[in-house]
Short mmCIF file of C-alpha atoms in Angstrom, two decimals:
data_model
loop_
_atom_site.label_atom_id
_atom_site.label_comp_id
_atom_site.label_asym_id
_atom_site.label_seq_id
_atom_site.Cartn_x
_atom_site.Cartn_y
_atom_site.Cartn_z
CA MET A 154 46.22 -8.88 11.96
CA PRO A 155 45.24 -10.94 8.62
CA LEU A 156 43.26 -9.38 5.67
CA ARG A 157 40.35 -11.55 6.08
CA TYR A 158 39.13 -10.89 10.02
CA VAL A 159 39.40 -6.76 8.19
CA TYR A 160 36.92 -7.96 5.71
CA LEU A 161 34.52 -10.71 7.74
CA PRO A 162 32.45 -7.65 8.98
CA ILE A 163 32.35 -5.66 5.72
CA LEU A 164 31.60 -9.14 4.37
CA LEU A 165 28.60 -9.09 7.33
CA ALA A 166 26.95 -5.56 6.81
CA VAL A 167 26.67 -6.59 3.06
CA CYS A 168 24.96 -9.48 3.38
CA ALA A 169 23.00 -8.06 5.09
CA CYS A 170 22.13 -5.76 2.95
CA ASN A 171 18.60 -6.71 0.71
CA THR A 172 17.88 -4.98 -3.00
CA PRO A 173 15.22 -6.70 -5.44
CA ALA A 174 18.47 -7.03 -7.50
CA GLN A 175 20.31 -9.44 -5.21
CA LYS A 176 20.57 -12.23 -4.13
CA THR A 177 20.23 -12.24 -0.25
CA GLU A 178 23.89 -14.24 1.18
CA SER A 179 24.59 -14.75 4.86
CA ALA A 180 27.80 -15.68 6.09
CA ILE A 181 28.71 -18.22 9.26
CA LEU A 182 31.93 -17.97 10.37
CA SER A 183 33.16 -21.50 12.25
CA SER A 184 33.80 -22.22 15.86
CA SER A 185 37.38 -22.67 15.29
CA PRO A 186 38.61 -19.78 16.16
CA THR A 187 42.29 -20.69 14.99
CA LYS A 188 41.30 -21.34 11.76
CA PRO A 189 37.99 -18.60 10.93
CA SER A 190 36.39 -19.24 7.85
CA VAL A 191 33.01 -17.75 6.07
CA VAL A 192 31.02 -19.83 4.41
CA THR A 193 28.21 -18.27 2.14
CA ALA A 194 24.53 -19.54 1.15
CA VAL A 195 22.55 -17.69 -1.30
CA THR A 196 19.09 -17.55 -1.09
CA PRO A 197 17.52 -15.93 -4.17
CA VAL A 198 14.76 -12.93 -3.36
CA VAL A 199 11.69 -12.32 -4.46
CA PRO A 200 12.23 -9.77 -7.53
CA THR A 201 9.47 -7.06 -7.33
CA ILE A 202 7.95 -7.83 -10.52
CA ASP A 203 6.42 -10.87 -8.07
CA ARG A 204 5.17 -8.75 -6.24
CA PRO A 205 1.55 -6.64 -6.33
CA GLU A 206 1.99 -3.82 -4.57
CA SER A 207 5.81 -3.22 -6.26
CA VAL A 208 3.78 -2.66 -9.50
CA VAL A 209 1.20 0.04 -8.03
CA LYS A 210 4.46 1.60 -6.10
CA ASP A 211 6.01 1.56 -9.60
CA LEU A 212 3.02 3.35 -11.17
CA TYR A 213 3.13 6.32 -8.65
CA ALA A 214 6.70 6.58 -9.35
CA ALA A 215 6.28 6.76 -12.83
CA ARG A 216 3.75 9.16 -12.55
CA GLN A 217 6.27 11.89 -9.80
CA ASP A 218 8.90 10.82 -12.99
CA ARG A 219 5.95 12.34 -15.85
CA GLU A 220 6.62 9.18 -16.86
CA THR A 221 2.95 8.35 -16.78
CA PRO A 222 0.40 6.10 -18.57
CA PHE A 223 -2.33 8.04 -18.52
CA PHE A 224 -3.47 10.30 -21.38
CA GLN A 225 0.35 9.43 -23.19
CA THR A 226 0.20 7.89 -26.94
CA LYS A 227 3.96 7.29 -27.20
CA SER A 228 4.44 4.18 -25.41
CA ARG A 229 1.23 1.25 -26.05
CA ALA A 230 4.40 -0.74 -23.52
CA LEU A 231 4.29 2.09 -20.79
CA VAL A 232 0.40 1.37 -20.34
CA ASP A 233 0.62 -2.31 -20.67
CA GLN A 234 3.58 -2.87 -17.60
CA PHE A 235 0.76 -1.69 -15.30
CA PHE A 236 -2.59 -2.67 -16.23
CA THR A 237 -3.70 -5.75 -17.93
CA LYS A 238 -4.99 -6.27 -21.22
CA GLN A 239 -8.19 -5.15 -20.75
CA LEU A 240 -7.71 -2.26 -18.68
CA ALA A 241 -4.47 -1.49 -20.67
CA ASP A 242 -6.81 -0.91 -23.92
CA LEU A 243 -9.80 1.34 -22.35
CA ILE A 244 -6.49 3.54 -20.70
CA TRP A 245 -4.56 3.70 -24.55
CA ASP A 246 -8.15 3.62 -26.52
CA ASP A 247 -9.00 7.12 -24.39
CA ALA A 248 -5.61 8.40 -24.71
CA LYS A 249 -5.61 7.92 -28.17
CA THR A 250 -8.93 9.62 -28.63
CA MET A 251 -8.63 12.22 -26.58
CA ALA A 252 -5.13 12.68 -28.95
CA LYS A 253 -7.35 12.80 -31.79
CA THR A 254 -10.52 14.81 -30.98
CA GLY A 255 -8.55 16.83 -29.09
CA GLU A 256 -11.52 16.31 -26.37
CA VAL A 257 -11.30 15.70 -22.81
CA GLY A 258 -12.11 11.96 -22.27
CA GLN A 259 -13.84 9.49 -20.48
CA LEU A 260 -10.67 10.46 -18.06
CA ASP A 261 -11.06 14.15 -16.47
CA PHE A 262 -9.23 14.01 -13.40
CA ASP A 263 -5.54 12.50 -12.47
CA PRO A 264 -6.99 7.95 -11.73
CA LEU A 265 -4.85 7.63 -9.31
CA TYR A 266 -5.56 10.45 -7.13
CA ALA A 267 -9.31 10.90 -8.83
CA ALA A 268 -8.86 14.21 -8.20
CA GLN A 269 -7.57 17.63 -10.93
CA ASP A 270 -6.36 19.72 -8.04
CA LEU A 271 -3.73 17.92 -6.32
CA ASP A 272 -2.23 18.94 -3.14
CA LEU A 273 -1.08 15.87 -1.57
CA LEU A 274 0.15 14.26 2.16
CA ASN A 275 0.99 10.78 3.63
CA LEU A 276 1.04 8.75 1.01
CA THR A 277 0.97 5.02 1.89
CA ILE A 278 0.91 1.95 -0.12
CA LYS A 279 0.10 -1.13 1.87
CA PRO A 280 1.16 -4.32 1.51
CA ALA A 281 -1.40 -6.98 -0.97
CA ARG A 282 -3.19 -8.87 -0.02
CA VAL A 283 -3.11 -11.87 -2.10
CA ILE A 284 -5.15 -15.27 -3.14
CA GLY A 285 -4.33 -17.19 -6.07
CA LYS A 286 -3.57 -15.02 -8.35
CA LYS A 287 -5.25 -12.29 -7.27
CA ALA A 288 -4.90 -9.47 -5.36
CA GLU A 289 -5.52 -6.92 -3.57
CA VAL A 290 -3.30 -3.27 -2.65
CA ASP A 291 -4.49 -0.87 -0.52
CA VAL A 292 -3.72 3.17 -1.53
CA SER A 293 -3.54 5.77 1.22
CA PHE A 294 -3.09 9.58 1.33
CA LEU A 295 -4.58 13.20 1.50
CA ASN A 296 -5.38 15.60 -1.15
CA VAL A 297 -6.59 19.05 -0.33
CA ASN A 298 -6.83 17.99 3.31
CA LYS A 299 -9.18 15.00 2.64
CA PRO A 300 -8.16 11.45 3.85
CA HIS A 301 -8.56 8.89 0.12
CA LYS A 302 -8.28 5.11 0.84
CA PHE A 303 -8.41 3.18 -2.84
CA THR A 304 -7.97 -0.69 -3.85
CA TYR A 305 -6.09 -1.57 -7.26
CA LEU A 306 -7.30 -5.18 -7.98
CA LEU A 307 -4.18 -6.73 -9.42
CA ASP A 308 -4.21 -10.39 -11.85
CA LYS A 309 -1.65 -12.66 -11.88
CA GLU A 310 -0.30 -12.91 -15.17
CA PRO A 311 2.44 -15.23 -17.17
CA THR A 312 5.03 -12.04 -17.09
CA GLY A 313 4.02 -10.58 -13.49
CA TRP A 314 1.02 -8.73 -11.91
CA ARG A 315 -0.97 -6.18 -13.46
CA ILE A 316 -3.37 -3.88 -12.32
CA SER A 317 -6.57 -5.03 -12.96
CA ASP A 318 -9.26 -2.22 -11.52
CA ILE A 319 -8.80 0.95 -8.62
CA LEU A 320 -11.88 1.25 -6.36
CA TYR A 321 -12.25 4.64 -5.35
CA ASP A 322 -13.79 5.94 -2.26
CA ASP A 323 -16.56 7.20 -3.93
CA GLY A 324 -17.76 3.74 -4.98
CA SER A 325 -16.74 4.42 -8.64
CA GLN A 326 -13.87 1.65 -10.11
CA LEU A 327 -11.48 3.06 -13.20
CA PHE A 328 -12.50 0.26 -15.94
CA GLN A 329 -16.24 1.13 -15.58
CA LEU A 330 -15.57 5.01 -15.63
CA LEU A 331 -13.27 4.09 -18.60
CA SER A 332 -15.79 1.10 -20.48
CA GLY A 333 -18.96 3.65 -19.89
CA HIS A 334 -20.58 1.21 -17.74
CA ALA A 335 -20.55 1.33 -14.89
CA GLU A 336 -22.69 -2.17 -14.19
CA GLU A 337 -19.61 -4.07 -15.75
CA THR A 338 -16.49 -4.75 -14.50
CA PRO A 339 -13.54 -6.54 -15.55
#
């Protein structure tokens, strides 16, 4: 059996895998049994940076890796990676003030869960609802056996999607809490 017959199933299996860093390839076998050949067509995959829910997923992953942009003063770039400039400024200023004074800032809870105590289950990040350069991503989870649902608002910027606010299920908003102005929204 020629080697090309052995590698065709492997090629088809590899092409079926689709990760954000790869391109999707589809292999087509010619109809002639005597001269099999593979034709590969390359279709680009949308990078995760262009998917609003990926920004939210990456933010939760950073929290799990203890690289949360909140409460840290080492890397402004870490804050800018996830948030619009307006919200990033508020987060950064709150962290810097807290570091300088030693006092609790505007945020006295984990902004990703709106809680101080965490006993989490069933974190679910839904696909984004996109309208033009705005998107909403719903996140739900159980914390201490109580269900929660937050909505992340995102804006499309030249560098990709960025979070402009988090709407909590108690009616509060991250932007309002950080700015100290309940009537103000981004």
